Amino acid sequence: MAETNRSPHGSSEHPGLLPEHSLLSLDEYLEMQQAIGNETRFRILNRLVESGDQSATELKEALDIESNTLHYHLDTLVDVGLVANRKRKEPSSDGLYSYYRATSLGEGILEHGVRALMREEWEILDAYSGE
């Protein structure tokens, strides 16, 4: 994750928001939320959660995103810890193979954040359309 001047995890700056020995700082949680708030990054993370590990080429083709734009957003997702970039040890005919995968934090923020809100909207619409 990006290095910044952050207060210690679980600090008394925001009592009650985080456990005393939180793994992440409030700033780190907010950076994740900000990252997923971008449509392109949301689409990338959603694709990785739905389809599993993907190379940059596979993501580019599936999401119809320019390569430089894709790499900018992938770097952001990696920096905040929502996506991991892995490299296979054995080279293929195309050279070393790099792929991206959603981290457990990435899956969690998607499932319990944005997707939860979307499901709630569907449930509300279904409840009121049945009248």
CSV table of C-alpha atoms in Angstrom, one decimal:
chain,number,residue,atom,x,y,z
A,1,MET,CA,0.0,0.0,0.0
A,2,ALA,CA,1.1,3.5,-0.6
A,3,GLU,CA,3.3,5.0,2.1
A,4,THR,CA,1.9,8.2,3.7
A,5,ASN,CA,2.2,9.9,7.1
A,6,ARG,CA,-0.6,8.0,8.8
A,7,SER,CA,-1.4,7.8,12.4
A,8,PRO,CA,-0.9,4.4,14.1
A,9,HIS,CA,-3.6,1.8,13.4
A,10,GLY,CA,-6.4,1.9,16.0
A,11,SER,CA,-5.3,5.3,17.2
A,12,SER,CA,-7.3,7.3,19.6
A,13,GLU,CA,-7.8,10.0,16.9
A,14,HIS,CA,-11.1,8.3,16.0
A,15,PRO,CA,-12.2,6.4,19.1
A,16,GLY,CA,-14.7,3.6,18.5
A,17,LEU,CA,-14.3,3.5,14.7
A,18,LEU,CA,-11.5,0.9,14.6
A,19,PRO,CA,-10.3,-1.8,17.1
A,20,GLU,CA,-7.3,-0.8,19.2
A,21,HIS,CA,-5.0,-3.1,17.1
A,22,SER,CA,-6.7,-2.7,13.7
A,23,LEU,CA,-4.8,-4.2,10.8
A,24,LEU,CA,-5.4,-1.1,8.7
A,25,SER,CA,-5.7,2.6,9.5
A,26,LEU,CA,-8.8,4.7,8.9
A,27,ASP,CA,-6.9,6.4,6.0
A,28,GLU,CA,-6.3,3.0,4.4
A,29,TYR,CA,-9.9,2.0,4.6
A,30,LEU,CA,-11.0,5.3,3.1
A,31,GLU,CA,-8.4,5.0,0.3
A,32,MET,CA,-10.0,1.6,-0.5
A,33,GLN,CA,-13.4,3.1,-0.6
A,34,GLN,CA,-12.2,5.9,-2.8
A,35,ALA,CA,-10.6,3.5,-5.2
A,36,ILE,CA,-13.7,1.4,-5.6
A,37,GLY,CA,-15.8,4.6,-6.2
A,38,ASN,CA,-14.3,4.9,-9.7
A,39,GLU,CA,-16.4,3.1,-12.4
A,40,THR,CA,-13.3,1.7,-14.2
A,41,ARG,CA,-11.8,0.4,-11.0
A,42,PHE,CA,-15.1,-1.0,-10.0
A,43,ARG,CA,-15.4,-2.9,-13.3
A,44,ILE,CA,-11.9,-4.2,-13.0
A,45,LEU,CA,-12.4,-5.5,-9.5
A,46,ASN,CA,-15.8,-6.9,-10.3
A,47,ARG,CA,-14.3,-8.8,-13.3
A,48,LEU,CA,-11.5,-10.2,-11.2
A,49,VAL,CA,-14.0,-11.4,-8.5
A,50,GLU,CA,-16.4,-12.9,-11.1
A,51,SER,CA,-13.9,-14.5,-13.4
A,52,GLY,CA,-10.8,-15.1,-11.2
A,53,ASP,CA,-7.2,-14.4,-12.1
A,54,GLN,CA,-6.7,-12.4,-15.3
A,55,SER,CA,-3.8,-11.1,-17.2
A,56,ALA,CA,-3.8,-7.4,-18.2
A,57,THR,CA,-4.5,-8.5,-21.8
A,58,GLU,CA,-7.5,-10.5,-20.8
A,59,LEU,CA,-8.8,-7.6,-18.7
A,60,LYS,CA,-8.2,-5.1,-21.6
A,61,GLU,CA,-10.1,-7.3,-24.0
A,62,ALA,CA,-13.0,-8.2,-21.7
A,63,LEU,CA,-13.6,-4.6,-20.4
A,64,ASP,CA,-12.6,-2.8,-23.6
A,65,ILE,CA,-10.2,-0.5,-21.9
A,66,GLU,CA,-7.1,1.1,-23.4
A,67,SER,CA,-3.9,-0.5,-22.1
A,68,ASN,CA,-2.5,2.7,-20.4
A,69,THR,CA,-5.8,3.4,-18.7
A,70,LEU,CA,-6.1,-0.2,-17.5
A,71,HIS,CA,-2.6,-0.2,-16.0
A,72,TYR,CA,-3.2,3.2,-14.3
A,73,HIS,CA,-6.3,1.8,-12.6
A,74,LEU,CA,-4.7,-1.6,-11.8
A,75,ASP,CA,-1.8,0.2,-10.2
A,76,THR,CA,-4.3,2.1,-8.0
A,77,LEU,CA,-6.1,-1.0,-7.0
A,78,VAL,CA,-2.8,-2.8,-6.2
A,79,ASP,CA,-1.5,0.2,-4.2
A,80,VAL,CA,-4.6,0.2,-1.9
A,81,GLY,CA,-4.5,-3.6,-1.5
A,82,LEU,CA,-7.7,-4.5,-3.4
A,83,VAL,CA,-5.9,-6.3,-6.1
A,84,ALA,CA,-2.6,-8.3,-6.2
A,85,ASN,CA,-0.3,-8.6,-9.1
A,86,ARG,CA,1.3,-12.1,-9.3
A,87,LYS,CA,4.0,-13.4,-11.7
A,88,ARG,CA,4.3,-17.0,-12.7
A,89,LYS,CA,7.8,-18.5,-12.1
A,90,GLU,CA,7.9,-20.5,-15.3
A,91,PRO,CA,8.0,-18.4,-18.5
A,92,SER,CA,5.5,-19.1,-21.3
A,93,SER,CA,6.2,-18.7,-25.0
A,94,ASP,CA,5.2,-15.0,-24.4
A,95,GLY,CA,7.8,-14.6,-21.6
A,96,LEU,CA,7.0,-14.3,-17.9
A,97,TYR,CA,3.3,-14.3,-17.2
A,98,SER,CA,1.8,-11.7,-15.0
A,99,TYR,CA,-1.7,-11.8,-13.7
A,100,TYR,CA,-4.0,-10.0,-11.4
A,101,ARG,CA,-6.3,-11.3,-8.7
A,102,ALA,CA,-8.7,-9.7,-6.3
A,103,THR,CA,-7.5,-9.8,-2.7
A,104,SER,CA,-9.8,-10.9,0.2
A,105,LEU,CA,-10.1,-7.2,1.0
A,106,GLY,CA,-11.1,-6.5,-2.6
A,107,GLU,CA,-13.7,-9.2,-2.5
A,108,GLY,CA,-15.0,-8.0,0.8
A,109,ILE,CA,-15.3,-4.3,-0.1
A,110,LEU,CA,-17.1,-5.3,-3.3
A,111,GLU,CA,-19.4,-7.8,-1.7
A,112,HIS,CA,-20.2,-6.0,1.5
A,113,GLY,CA,-20.1,-2.5,0.1
A,114,VAL,CA,-21.2,-1.7,-3.4
A,115,ARG,CA,-22.9,-5.0,-4.2
A,116,ALA,CA,-24.8,-5.0,-0.9
A,117,LEU,CA,-26.2,-1.5,-1.8
A,118,MET,CA,-27.2,-2.7,-5.2
A,119,ARG,CA,-28.9,-5.8,-3.8
A,120,GLU,CA,-30.8,-3.6,-1.3
A,121,GLU,CA,-32.0,-1.4,-4.2
A,122,TRP,CA,-33.3,-4.5,-6.1
A,123,GLU,CA,-35.1,-5.7,-3.0
A,124,ILE,CA,-36.7,-2.4,-2.4
A,125,LEU,CA,-37.8,-2.1,-6.1
A,126,ASP,CA,-39.2,-5.7,-6.0
A,127,ALA,CA,-41.1,-4.9,-2.7
A,128,TYR,CA,-42.7,-1.8,-4.2
A,129,SER,CA,-43.4,-3.2,-7.6
A,130,GLY,CA,-45.5,-6.0,-6.2
A,131,GLU,CA,-48.3,-3.7,-5.1
